[in-house]
Amino acid sequence: MNKPLRRIAIFCGLLVLALLVRTNWLQYVEAETLNTHTRNKRVQIERYAAERGNIIVDGKPITGSVDSNDTYFKFKRTYVDGPMWAPVTGYASQAYDANQIEKIEDGILTGNSDQLFFDRTMAMFTGEKKVGGNVVTTLNGAAQKAAFERLGSKKGAVAAIEPKTGKILALASTPSYDPASFAGYSGKDEKAWLALERDKDKPKLNRALREVYPPGSTFKVLTAAAALEHGKVDDINAPTDTEEPYILPNTRTKMVNHAQGCENATLNDAMKVSCNSVFAKLGDKVGRDNMVETAEKFGFNAEQFTPVRSAASVYDTKMDRPGNALSSIGQFNTATTPLQMAMVTAAIANDGKLMKPYMIDSLESPSLDPIKQNEPEEMSQPLSAKNAQLLQQMMENVVENGTGSNARMGDGITVGGKTGTAQHGENNSKNPYAWFISYAKTDSGSPVAVAVVVEDSDASRDDISGGGLAAPIAKAVMQAVIDSKK
């Protein structure tokens, strides 16, 4: 071979080598990125090329698919009671991608998951149409309906958990939205999407998982747990030696009490009427680092994956002594999601054992064969069984004799709870948030723990309280769970 031909051959060889390298790079390194890129229309077209599987509650689908008679997107997503279930399902839109369960389990729902390889192969031989698998949730339809309807026109959220397993039973958020309103890609869908994006009340925000609020006095159960666990209180009926007024450490600031009889009150009485002074002093006595340790055992300062991700609740790890005292009554920098406060309540109701919250029970193939079954998983033990039972005594005293009386249920059902009215805004100028956390207990144990927050309502500022606004909602959810088990 002469010199010019040899050079051309080497050059061509390099080109072929470069092509092979680039092809393999795209195939094996960038394939996942390209396949999931939001601007890759093939992903969207493939998502709706076959009938999508369903999300199931109580054995019934809360989603569906219809033939959209479209050149590109053959099927379009539909929803049953879309606004009620949107905080669980999320949305699947031909124009605006997908989120929450619709996105996380997209492979199962579209039938493209490797876990459905056998079903796809069999369908090739039998000639059956490709369809997606199903996602079976842990949700309780009656509890979800009670939560959504009782929230009504109020802005707020509800999270309910089965304490022994961590199964999420209800996850409601209001105002909500109908994911079917923008499931397609027409001008009408675009108009609905833009209206939701511009809505100042943020109906697409999942308040149960993604919004953090000051928890107010509901946080006092966690402060009491920290005091018991770190040996600062042995007898919940012994005087706490709390002066009136109580001055925040290293300041001249008096802690304001909205309750009477807080001077030297016992921990049990202080929980019943919600004394700020007793719990602020107790939080200071426990100390910041021990408060952080207990809060983190309950799940604070970390995101939770249900598998839908929740925002991390916050207990400040670097604040000073007065900040820690204020945080111990659920103010200052303390902030939490409704899911987190439901986890705190569930751990107390479950004798101190915190189970990891989850909302997907199992995955099914299109032929309803099981693909994956999720099992309950212990997350931590924030407090001993003995101390959890002491907290149960105090929370049940709140409902029987204190600020949580609106949650009493009767018929042999014991309810433990704690109210909260959280101030916020500059100089506490905005309407406070109304909180209520609670659990119900029957002869068979505790089937449900609930956290309710009402962010805004038609009530006047003076009429806003956790016991008045949030407790009746929690009671309705607990009753729905108990009735559904009969």
Short mmCIF file of C-alpha atoms in Angstrom, two decimals:
data_model
loop_
_atom_site.label_atom_id
_atom_site.label_comp_id
_atom_site.label_asym_id
_atom_site.label_seq_id
_atom_site.Cartn_x
_atom_site.Cartn_y
_atom_site.Cartn_z
CA MET A 1 0.00 0.00 0.00
CA ASN A 2 1.45 3.35 -0.98
CA LYS A 3 1.74 6.18 1.52
CA PRO A 4 -1.37 8.24 0.52
CA LEU A 5 -3.62 5.18 0.60
CA ARG A 6 -2.19 4.13 3.98
CA ARG A 7 -3.00 7.58 5.41
CA ILE A 8 -6.56 7.45 4.06
CA ALA A 9 -7.02 3.97 5.53
CA ILE A 10 -5.74 5.11 8.96
CA PHE A 11 -8.01 8.16 8.83
CA CYS A 12 -11.03 6.04 7.91
CA GLY A 13 -10.15 3.60 10.68
CA LEU A 14 -10.06 6.45 13.20
CA LEU A 15 -13.45 7.64 11.99
CA VAL A 16 -14.92 4.16 12.42
CA LEU A 17 -13.35 3.89 15.89
CA ALA A 18 -14.76 7.29 16.88
CA LEU A 19 -18.18 6.23 15.61
CA LEU A 20 -18.03 3.01 17.66
CA VAL A 21 -16.97 4.90 20.80
CA ARG A 22 -19.73 7.50 20.36
CA THR A 23 -22.39 4.84 19.65
CA ASN A 24 -21.45 2.85 22.75
CA TRP A 25 -21.30 6.02 24.85
CA LEU A 26 -24.84 6.94 23.81
CA GLN A 27 -26.07 3.37 24.23
CA TYR A 28 -24.64 2.60 27.64
CA VAL A 29 -23.72 5.89 29.37
CA GLU A 30 -26.18 8.52 28.22
CA ALA A 31 -29.10 6.24 27.37
CA GLU A 32 -30.89 6.72 30.71
CA THR A 33 -30.44 10.50 30.62
CA LEU A 34 -31.73 10.77 27.06
CA ASN A 35 -34.62 8.38 27.68
CA THR A 36 -35.84 10.39 30.64
CA HIS A 37 -35.10 13.86 29.28
CA THR A 38 -38.17 16.08 29.60
CA ARG A 39 -37.73 17.35 26.01
CA ASN A 40 -37.58 13.84 24.55
CA LYS A 41 -41.01 13.56 22.97
CA ARG A 42 -40.51 9.84 22.35
CA VAL A 43 -40.66 9.29 26.12
CA GLN A 44 -44.02 11.03 26.35
CA ILE A 45 -45.37 9.30 23.25
CA GLU A 46 -44.27 5.89 24.57
CA ARG A 47 -45.85 6.66 27.99
CA TYR A 48 -49.29 6.91 26.36
CA ALA A 49 -48.85 4.39 23.52
CA ALA A 50 -50.61 1.66 25.50
CA GLU A 51 -53.34 1.60 28.10
CA ARG A 52 -51.74 2.71 31.36
CA GLY A 53 -52.09 0.53 34.49
CA ASN A 54 -54.00 1.78 37.49
CA ILE A 55 -53.45 3.08 41.01
CA ILE A 56 -55.64 1.05 43.38
CA VAL A 57 -57.34 1.96 46.68
CA ASP A 58 -59.46 -0.57 48.61
CA GLY A 59 -59.34 -2.88 45.57
CA LYS A 60 -60.76 -0.25 43.19
CA PRO A 61 -58.93 1.88 40.61
CA ILE A 62 -58.80 5.62 41.20
CA THR A 63 -57.25 6.17 37.76
CA GLY A 64 -58.10 5.08 34.23
CA SER A 65 -57.19 5.51 30.54
CA VAL A 66 -59.29 6.48 27.51
CA ASP A 67 -58.55 6.31 23.81
CA SER A 68 -57.79 9.91 22.88
CA ASN A 69 -58.05 9.38 19.06
CA ASP A 70 -54.77 11.23 18.67
CA THR A 71 -51.97 10.61 16.15
CA TYR A 72 -49.16 10.79 18.72
CA PHE A 73 -50.71 10.05 22.12
CA LYS A 74 -53.06 7.09 21.78
CA PHE A 75 -54.34 7.09 25.38
CA LYS A 76 -55.07 9.83 27.89
CA ARG A 77 -55.12 9.54 31.69
CA THR A 78 -58.39 9.85 33.63
CA TYR A 79 -59.02 10.12 37.37
CA VAL A 80 -61.83 9.18 39.77
CA ASP A 81 -62.35 11.94 42.37
CA GLY A 82 -59.20 13.60 41.03
CA PRO A 83 -58.96 16.51 43.51
CA MET A 84 -59.44 14.20 46.50
CA TRP A 85 -56.69 11.79 45.40
CA ALA A 86 -54.26 14.22 43.73
CA PRO A 87 -51.92 14.35 46.81
CA VAL A 88 -51.54 10.57 46.41
CA THR A 89 -51.57 9.94 42.66
CA GLY A 90 -49.93 13.10 41.40
CA TYR A 91 -50.57 13.64 37.68
CA ALA A 92 -49.65 12.15 34.30
CA SER A 93 -49.93 14.73 31.53
CA GLN A 94 -49.14 14.46 27.82
CA ALA A 95 -47.77 18.00 27.93
CA TYR A 96 -46.46 18.49 31.49
CA ASP A 97 -44.76 15.17 32.33
CA ALA A 98 -45.80 13.36 35.54
CA ASN A 99 -45.12 13.43 39.28
CA GLN A 100 -45.55 11.50 42.54
CA ILE A 101 -46.74 7.87 42.15
CA GLU A 102 -47.54 8.45 38.47
CA LYS A 103 -43.85 9.31 37.90
CA ILE A 104 -42.13 7.09 40.48
CA GLU A 105 -43.90 3.94 39.27
CA ASP A 106 -44.07 4.98 35.61
CA GLY A 107 -42.25 1.80 34.50
CA ILE A 108 -44.89 -0.45 36.09
CA LEU A 109 -47.84 1.71 34.97
CA THR A 110 -46.62 1.89 31.35
CA GLY A 111 -45.61 -1.78 31.27
CA ASN A 112 -42.02 -0.84 30.35
CA SER A 113 -40.39 -1.96 33.60
CA ASP A 114 -37.87 -4.81 33.43
CA GLN A 115 -40.03 -6.47 36.09
CA LEU A 116 -42.69 -6.94 33.40
CA PHE A 117 -40.32 -8.47 30.80
CA PHE A 118 -41.99 -11.89 31.06
CA ASP A 119 -45.48 -10.40 30.56
CA ARG A 120 -44.31 -8.43 27.50
CA THR A 121 -42.68 -11.52 26.01
CA MET A 122 -45.78 -13.63 26.53
CA ALA A 123 -47.94 -10.89 24.98
CA MET A 124 -45.77 -11.07 21.81
CA PHE A 125 -46.62 -14.75 21.40
CA THR A 126 -50.29 -14.53 22.38
CA GLY A 127 -50.96 -11.34 20.42
CA GLU A 128 -52.44 -9.58 23.45
CA LYS A 129 -52.24 -5.80 23.56
CA LYS A 130 -49.60 -4.31 25.81
CA VAL A 131 -51.04 -2.79 29.01
CA GLY A 132 -49.43 -1.50 32.18
CA GLY A 133 -49.28 -3.05 35.64
CA ASN A 134 -51.02 -1.77 38.78
CA VAL A 135 -49.87 0.05 41.91
CA VAL A 136 -51.82 -1.03 45.01
CA THR A 137 -51.75 1.59 47.75
CA THR A 138 -52.13 1.40 51.55
CA LEU A 139 -54.73 4.19 51.51
CA ASN A 140 -58.13 3.86 53.17
CA GLY A 141 -60.84 5.35 50.94
CA ALA A 142 -63.21 6.21 53.79
CA ALA A 143 -60.47 7.99 55.76
CA GLN A 144 -59.35 9.94 52.70
CA LYS A 145 -62.92 11.00 51.96
CA ALA A 146 -63.50 12.08 55.57
CA ALA A 147 -60.27 14.11 55.56
CA PHE A 148 -60.95 15.81 52.22
CA GLU A 149 -64.61 16.59 52.89
CA ARG A 150 -64.01 17.87 56.43
CA LEU A 151 -61.20 20.13 55.25
CA GLY A 152 -63.71 21.46 52.68
CA SER A 153 -63.00 25.06 51.73
CA LYS A 154 -60.33 25.46 54.41
CA LYS A 155 -56.68 25.57 53.41
CA GLY A 156 -54.82 22.75 55.14
CA ALA A 157 -53.79 19.12 55.20
CA VAL A 158 -54.31 15.75 56.89
CA ALA A 159 -51.92 12.81 57.26
CA ALA A 160 -53.07 9.54 58.87
CA ILE A 161 -50.90 6.49 59.62
CA GLU A 162 -51.50 2.97 60.94
CA PRO A 163 -49.08 2.99 63.93
CA LYS A 164 -48.19 -0.73 63.98
CA THR A 165 -47.16 -0.87 60.31
CA GLY A 166 -46.49 2.69 59.11
CA LYS A 167 -49.08 2.32 56.36
CA ILE A 168 -50.34 5.71 55.25
CA LEU A 169 -54.15 5.69 55.44
CA ALA A 170 -54.99 9.24 54.36
CA LEU A 171 -53.08 12.08 52.73
CA ALA A 172 -55.32 15.04 51.96
CA SER A 173 -54.41 18.58 50.94
CA THR A 174 -56.68 21.55 50.21
CA PRO A 175 -57.21 23.45 48.03
CA SER A 176 -56.52 20.71 45.52
CA TYR A 177 -56.67 20.29 41.72
CA ASP A 178 -58.03 17.84 39.19
CA PRO A 179 -55.13 16.14 37.36
CA ALA A 180 -57.53 15.25 34.53
CA SER A 181 -57.90 18.95 33.68
CA PHE A 182 -54.42 19.00 32.04
CA ALA A 183 -53.93 15.31 31.17
CA GLY A 184 -53.86 16.11 27.42
CA TYR A 185 -51.93 18.70 25.41
CA SER A 186 -54.69 20.86 23.92
CA GLY A 187 -55.16 24.59 24.42
CA LYS A 188 -57.73 23.79 27.10
CA ASP A 189 -55.17 21.72 29.01
CA GLU A 190 -52.63 24.53 28.74
CA LYS A 191 -55.16 27.04 30.06
CA ALA A 192 -55.95 24.80 33.06
CA TRP A 193 -52.24 24.28 33.79
CA LEU A 194 -51.43 27.98 33.66
CA ALA A 195 -54.39 28.82 35.90
CA LEU A 196 -53.06 26.39 38.51
CA GLU A 197 -49.53 27.77 38.19
CA ARG A 198 -50.78 31.32 38.78
CA ASP A 199 -53.18 30.49 41.63
CA LYS A 200 -51.91 32.25 44.77
CA ASP A 201 -53.36 29.47 46.95
CA LYS A 202 -51.01 26.94 45.29
CA PRO A 203 -53.47 24.07 44.76
CA LYS A 204 -50.71 21.88 43.26
CA LEU A 205 -48.71 22.08 46.51
CA ASN A 206 -48.94 18.82 48.46
CA ARG A 207 -49.33 20.37 51.91
CA ALA A 208 -49.34 17.02 53.70
CA LEU A 209 -45.81 16.17 52.47
CA ARG A 210 -44.15 19.27 51.11
CA GLU A 211 -45.21 22.22 53.30
CA VAL A 212 -43.53 22.88 56.64
CA TYR A 213 -45.39 24.77 59.37
CA PRO A 214 -44.55 25.85 62.90
CA PRO A 215 -46.15 23.01 64.90
CA GLY A 216 -47.11 25.15 67.88
CA SER A 217 -48.08 23.30 71.03
CA THR A 218 -48.39 19.90 69.33
CA PHE A 219 -44.58 19.84 69.56
CA LYS A 220 -44.86 19.70 73.38
CA VAL A 221 -45.40 15.92 73.17
CA LEU A 222 -41.92 15.63 71.65
CA THR A 223 -40.43 17.87 74.38
CA ALA A 224 -42.12 15.68 77.01
CA ALA A 225 -40.70 12.58 75.28
CA ALA A 226 -37.19 14.10 75.36
CA ALA A 227 -37.55 14.99 79.07
CA LEU A 228 -38.67 11.45 79.94
CA GLU A 229 -36.01 9.77 77.81
CA HIS A 230 -33.18 11.92 79.21
CA GLY A 231 -34.25 11.49 82.81
CA LYS A 232 -35.35 15.09 83.45
CA VAL A 233 -38.82 13.95 84.57
CA ASP A 234 -39.60 10.74 86.47
CA ASP A 235 -43.10 11.46 87.73
CA ILE A 236 -45.56 13.16 85.35
CA ASN A 237 -47.76 14.09 88.34
CA ALA A 238 -45.01 15.79 90.37
CA PRO A 239 -44.70 19.62 90.43
CA THR A 240 -42.18 20.92 87.89
CA ASP A 241 -40.94 23.87 89.98
CA THR A 242 -41.84 26.31 87.20
CA GLU A 243 -42.03 29.94 88.29
CA GLU A 244 -44.62 32.44 86.99
CA PRO A 245 -43.69 34.40 85.02
CA TYR A 246 -40.96 32.24 83.48
CA ILE A 247 -38.12 34.28 81.96
CA LEU A 248 -36.39 32.85 78.88
CA PRO A 249 -32.74 31.95 79.70
CA ASN A 250 -30.15 34.71 79.17
CA THR A 251 -32.91 37.26 78.43
CA ARG A 252 -35.46 39.49 80.17
CA THR A 253 -38.26 38.11 78.00
CA LYS A 254 -41.26 36.70 79.83
CA MET A 255 -42.80 33.54 78.39
CA VAL A 256 -46.47 34.24 77.73
CA ASN A 257 -48.99 31.66 78.92
CA HIS A 258 -52.46 31.50 77.39
CA ALA A 259 -53.57 29.02 80.07
CA GLN A 260 -54.24 29.42 83.79
CA GLY A 261 -52.63 27.42 86.60
CA CYS A 262 -49.20 26.96 85.03
CA GLU A 263 -47.12 28.00 88.05
CA ASN A 264 -45.35 24.89 89.37
CA ALA A 265 -47.80 22.73 87.35
CA THR A 266 -47.18 19.00 86.93
CA LEU A 267 -46.21 17.78 83.46
CA ASN A 268 -49.58 16.06 83.14
CA ASP A 269 -51.52 19.23 83.98
CA ALA A 270 -49.22 21.38 81.82
CA MET A 271 -49.96 19.12 78.84
CA LYS A 272 -53.70 19.21 79.58
CA VAL A 273 -54.00 23.01 79.47
CA SER A 274 -50.88 23.58 77.28
CA CYS A 275 -48.57 25.68 79.50
CA ASN A 276 -45.83 27.37 77.45
CA SER A 277 -43.70 28.16 80.51
CA VAL A 278 -43.46 24.56 81.74
CA PHE A 279 -42.38 23.18 78.35
CA ALA A 280 -40.00 26.03 77.54
CA LYS A 281 -38.25 25.51 80.88
CA LEU A 282 -38.25 21.74 80.32
CA GLY A 283 -36.71 22.11 76.86
CA ASP A 284 -33.96 24.29 78.36
CA LYS A 285 -33.38 21.69 81.08
CA VAL A 286 -33.11 18.88 78.49
CA GLY A 287 -30.70 21.00 76.47
CA ARG A 288 -30.41 21.66 72.75
CA ASP A 289 -28.31 18.63 71.84
CA ASN A 290 -30.58 16.16 73.63
CA MET A 291 -33.65 17.82 72.10
CA VAL A 292 -32.05 17.47 68.66
CA GLU A 293 -31.24 13.81 69.33
CA THR A 294 -34.84 12.97 70.26
CA ALA A 295 -36.32 15.04 67.41
CA GLU A 296 -34.11 13.28 64.87
CA LYS A 297 -35.11 9.85 66.21
CA PHE A 298 -38.68 10.86 65.36
CA GLY A 299 -37.58 11.80 61.82
CA PHE A 300 -36.78 15.53 62.02
CA ASN A 301 -33.95 17.04 59.93
CA ALA A 302 -34.35 14.41 57.19
CA GLU A 303 -36.51 13.93 54.12
CA GLN A 304 -38.90 10.98 54.22
CA PHE A 305 -39.58 8.81 51.17
CA THR A 306 -43.04 7.24 51.13
CA PRO A 307 -41.83 6.70 48.27
CA VAL A 308 -43.03 10.21 47.34
CA ARG A 309 -40.50 12.54 48.93
CA SER A 310 -41.55 14.76 51.81
CA ALA A 311 -39.81 17.96 52.88
CA ALA A 312 -37.47 17.68 55.88
CA SER A 313 -38.95 18.89 59.14
CA VAL A 314 -36.61 21.11 61.15
CA TYR A 315 -35.30 21.24 64.69
CA ASP A 316 -32.44 23.74 64.62
CA THR A 317 -29.09 22.17 65.58
CA LYS A 318 -27.20 25.44 66.19
CA MET A 319 -29.56 27.77 68.05
CA ASP A 320 -28.78 29.38 71.43
CA ARG A 321 -30.47 28.67 74.79
CA PRO A 322 -33.45 31.04 74.41
CA GLY A 323 -33.96 29.75 70.86
CA ASN A 324 -34.01 26.17 72.14
CA ALA A 325 -36.52 27.10 74.88
CA LEU A 326 -38.82 28.72 72.29
CA SER A 327 -38.37 25.81 69.88
CA SER A 328 -39.44 23.41 72.65
CA ILE A 329 -42.97 24.85 72.44
CA GLY A 330 -43.02 24.53 68.63
CA GLN A 331 -42.10 28.12 67.76
CA PHE A 332 -38.87 29.93 66.71
CA ASN A 333 -37.16 27.84 63.99
CA THR A 334 -39.11 24.62 64.53
CA ALA A 335 -41.03 23.62 61.41
CA THR A 336 -42.72 20.39 60.41
CA THR A 337 -44.85 18.67 57.82
CA PRO A 338 -48.21 17.11 58.76
CA LEU A 339 -46.69 13.71 57.85
CA GLN A 340 -43.93 14.25 60.44
CA MET A 341 -46.39 15.05 63.24
CA ALA A 342 -48.44 11.98 62.28
CA MET A 343 -45.20 9.96 62.62
CA VAL A 344 -44.58 11.41 66.12
CA THR A 345 -48.13 10.50 67.17
CA ALA A 346 -47.93 7.03 65.62
CA ALA A 347 -44.71 6.25 67.52
CA ILE A 348 -46.30 7.27 70.83
CA ALA A 349 -49.41 5.18 70.08
CA ASN A 350 -47.18 2.22 69.09
CA ASP A 351 -45.44 2.13 72.50
CA GLY A 352 -42.42 4.07 71.30
CA LYS A 353 -41.64 2.20 68.09
CA LEU A 354 -41.65 4.33 64.91
CA MET A 355 -42.47 2.44 61.72
CA LYS A 356 -41.33 3.81 58.37
CA PRO A 357 -44.33 5.45 56.64
CA TYR A 358 -45.20 4.05 53.22
CA MET A 359 -48.13 4.33 50.81
CA ILE A 360 -47.47 1.60 48.20
CA ASP A 361 -48.53 -1.81 49.43
CA SER A 362 -47.66 -3.84 46.32
CA LEU A 363 -47.06 -3.84 42.58
CA GLU A 364 -49.03 -6.08 40.23
CA SER A 365 -48.54 -7.28 36.66
CA PRO A 366 -51.33 -6.60 34.09
CA SER A 367 -52.62 -10.11 34.84
CA LEU A 368 -52.75 -9.18 38.57
CA ASP A 369 -49.82 -11.44 39.48
CA PRO A 370 -47.77 -9.99 42.39
CA ILE A 371 -44.46 -8.39 41.38
CA LYS A 372 -43.41 -6.81 44.65
CA GLN A 373 -44.90 -6.75 48.16
CA ASN A 374 -43.75 -4.03 50.58
CA GLU A 375 -43.47 -5.04 54.23
CA PRO A 376 -43.57 -2.88 57.39
CA GLU A 377 -40.12 -1.68 58.43
CA GLU A 378 -39.02 -0.34 61.81
CA MET A 379 -37.46 3.10 61.45
CA SER A 380 -36.37 3.85 65.05
CA GLN A 381 -37.29 3.61 68.74
CA PRO A 382 -37.53 7.27 69.83
CA LEU A 383 -38.72 6.38 73.35
CA SER A 384 -39.18 3.36 75.58
CA ALA A 385 -42.49 1.55 75.88
CA LYS A 386 -42.82 2.77 79.49
CA ASN A 387 -42.31 6.42 78.54
CA ALA A 388 -44.60 6.08 75.51
CA GLN A 389 -47.35 4.85 77.83
CA LEU A 390 -46.78 7.85 80.14
CA LEU A 391 -47.21 10.11 77.12
CA GLN A 392 -50.37 8.23 76.18
CA GLN A 393 -51.72 8.97 79.69
CA MET A 394 -51.03 12.68 79.22
CA MET A 395 -52.51 12.83 75.70
CA GLU A 396 -55.63 10.97 76.79
CA ASN A 397 -55.97 13.44 79.69
CA VAL A 398 -55.88 16.27 77.10
CA VAL A 399 -58.91 14.80 75.32
CA GLU A 400 -60.84 13.74 78.42
CA ASN A 401 -60.24 16.83 80.56
CA GLY A 402 -58.37 19.43 78.54
CA THR A 403 -58.15 21.34 75.30
CA GLY A 404 -58.81 18.32 73.01
CA SER A 405 -62.34 17.47 74.15
CA ASN A 406 -63.76 17.91 70.61
CA ALA A 407 -62.03 14.65 69.63
CA ARG A 408 -63.80 12.43 72.18
CA MET A 409 -65.42 9.43 70.47
CA GLY A 410 -67.15 7.24 73.07
CA ASP A 411 -68.29 3.65 72.31
CA GLY A 412 -65.27 2.22 74.13
CA ILE A 413 -62.79 4.13 71.96
CA THR A 414 -59.99 5.92 73.81
CA VAL A 415 -58.53 9.00 72.14
CA GLY A 416 -55.23 10.69 72.95
CA GLY A 417 -54.46 14.07 71.43
CA LYS A 418 -52.74 17.44 71.62
CA THR A 419 -53.90 20.79 70.32
CA GLY A 420 -51.72 23.48 68.81
CA THR A 421 -52.22 27.07 67.68
CA ALA A 422 -49.06 28.23 65.94
CA GLN A 423 -48.35 31.94 65.58
CA HIS A 424 -46.59 33.11 62.41
CA GLY A 425 -45.93 36.13 60.24
CA GLU A 426 -44.14 39.36 61.16
CA ASN A 427 -44.95 40.14 64.81
CA ASN A 428 -47.37 37.17 64.66
CA SER A 429 -49.68 39.34 62.54
CA LYS A 430 -51.16 36.58 60.38
CA ASN A 431 -53.93 34.18 61.34
CA PRO A 432 -52.43 31.33 63.39
CA TYR A 433 -52.29 27.75 62.14
CA ALA A 434 -54.65 25.36 63.94
CA TRP A 435 -53.16 21.93 64.69
CA PHE A 436 -54.40 18.71 66.21
CA ILE A 437 -52.54 15.42 66.54
CA SER A 438 -54.26 12.33 67.89
CA TYR A 439 -54.62 8.56 67.93
CA ALA A 440 -57.59 6.30 68.60
CA LYS A 441 -57.33 3.12 70.66
CA THR A 442 -59.70 0.16 70.80
CA ASP A 443 -59.50 -3.25 72.51
CA SER A 444 -57.42 -4.38 69.51
CA GLY A 445 -54.83 -1.60 69.83
CA SER A 446 -54.42 1.65 67.91
CA PRO A 447 -55.54 1.49 64.26
CA VAL A 448 -54.84 5.13 63.38
CA ALA A 449 -52.78 8.20 64.25
CA VAL A 450 -53.65 11.52 62.64
CA ALA A 451 -52.15 14.98 62.19
CA VAL A 452 -54.33 17.85 60.99
CA VAL A 453 -53.30 21.41 60.18
CA VAL A 454 -55.71 24.15 59.14
CA GLU A 455 -53.71 26.90 57.52
CA ASP A 456 -56.56 29.26 56.78
CA SER A 457 -60.34 29.32 57.12
CA ASP A 458 -63.28 31.68 57.28
CA ALA A 459 -63.09 31.79 61.09
CA SER A 460 -62.07 35.05 62.75
CA ARG A 461 -58.60 35.19 64.35
CA ASP A 462 -59.96 34.86 67.91
CA ASP A 463 -61.95 31.74 66.96
CA ILE A 464 -58.98 29.87 65.49
CA SER A 465 -57.75 27.03 67.70
CA GLY A 466 -56.51 23.50 67.25
CA GLY A 467 -59.28 22.11 69.43
CA GLY A 468 -62.00 24.07 67.63
CA LEU A 469 -60.98 23.75 63.97
CA ALA A 470 -58.64 20.75 63.62
CA ALA A 471 -59.84 18.29 66.29
CA PRO A 472 -63.25 17.62 64.63
CA ILE A 473 -61.46 16.78 61.36
CA ALA A 474 -59.14 14.33 63.14
CA LYS A 475 -62.12 12.76 64.89
CA ALA A 476 -63.91 12.19 61.55
CA VAL A 477 -60.82 10.52 60.06
CA MET A 478 -60.31 8.26 63.09
CA GLN A 479 -64.01 7.29 63.07
CA ALA A 480 -63.84 6.45 59.35
CA VAL A 481 -60.85 4.14 59.89
CA ILE A 482 -62.52 2.35 62.82
CA ASP A 483 -65.84 1.98 60.97
CA SER A 484 -64.09 0.57 57.90
CA LYS A 485 -62.61 -2.25 60.01
CA LYS A 486 -65.99 -3.44 61.36
#
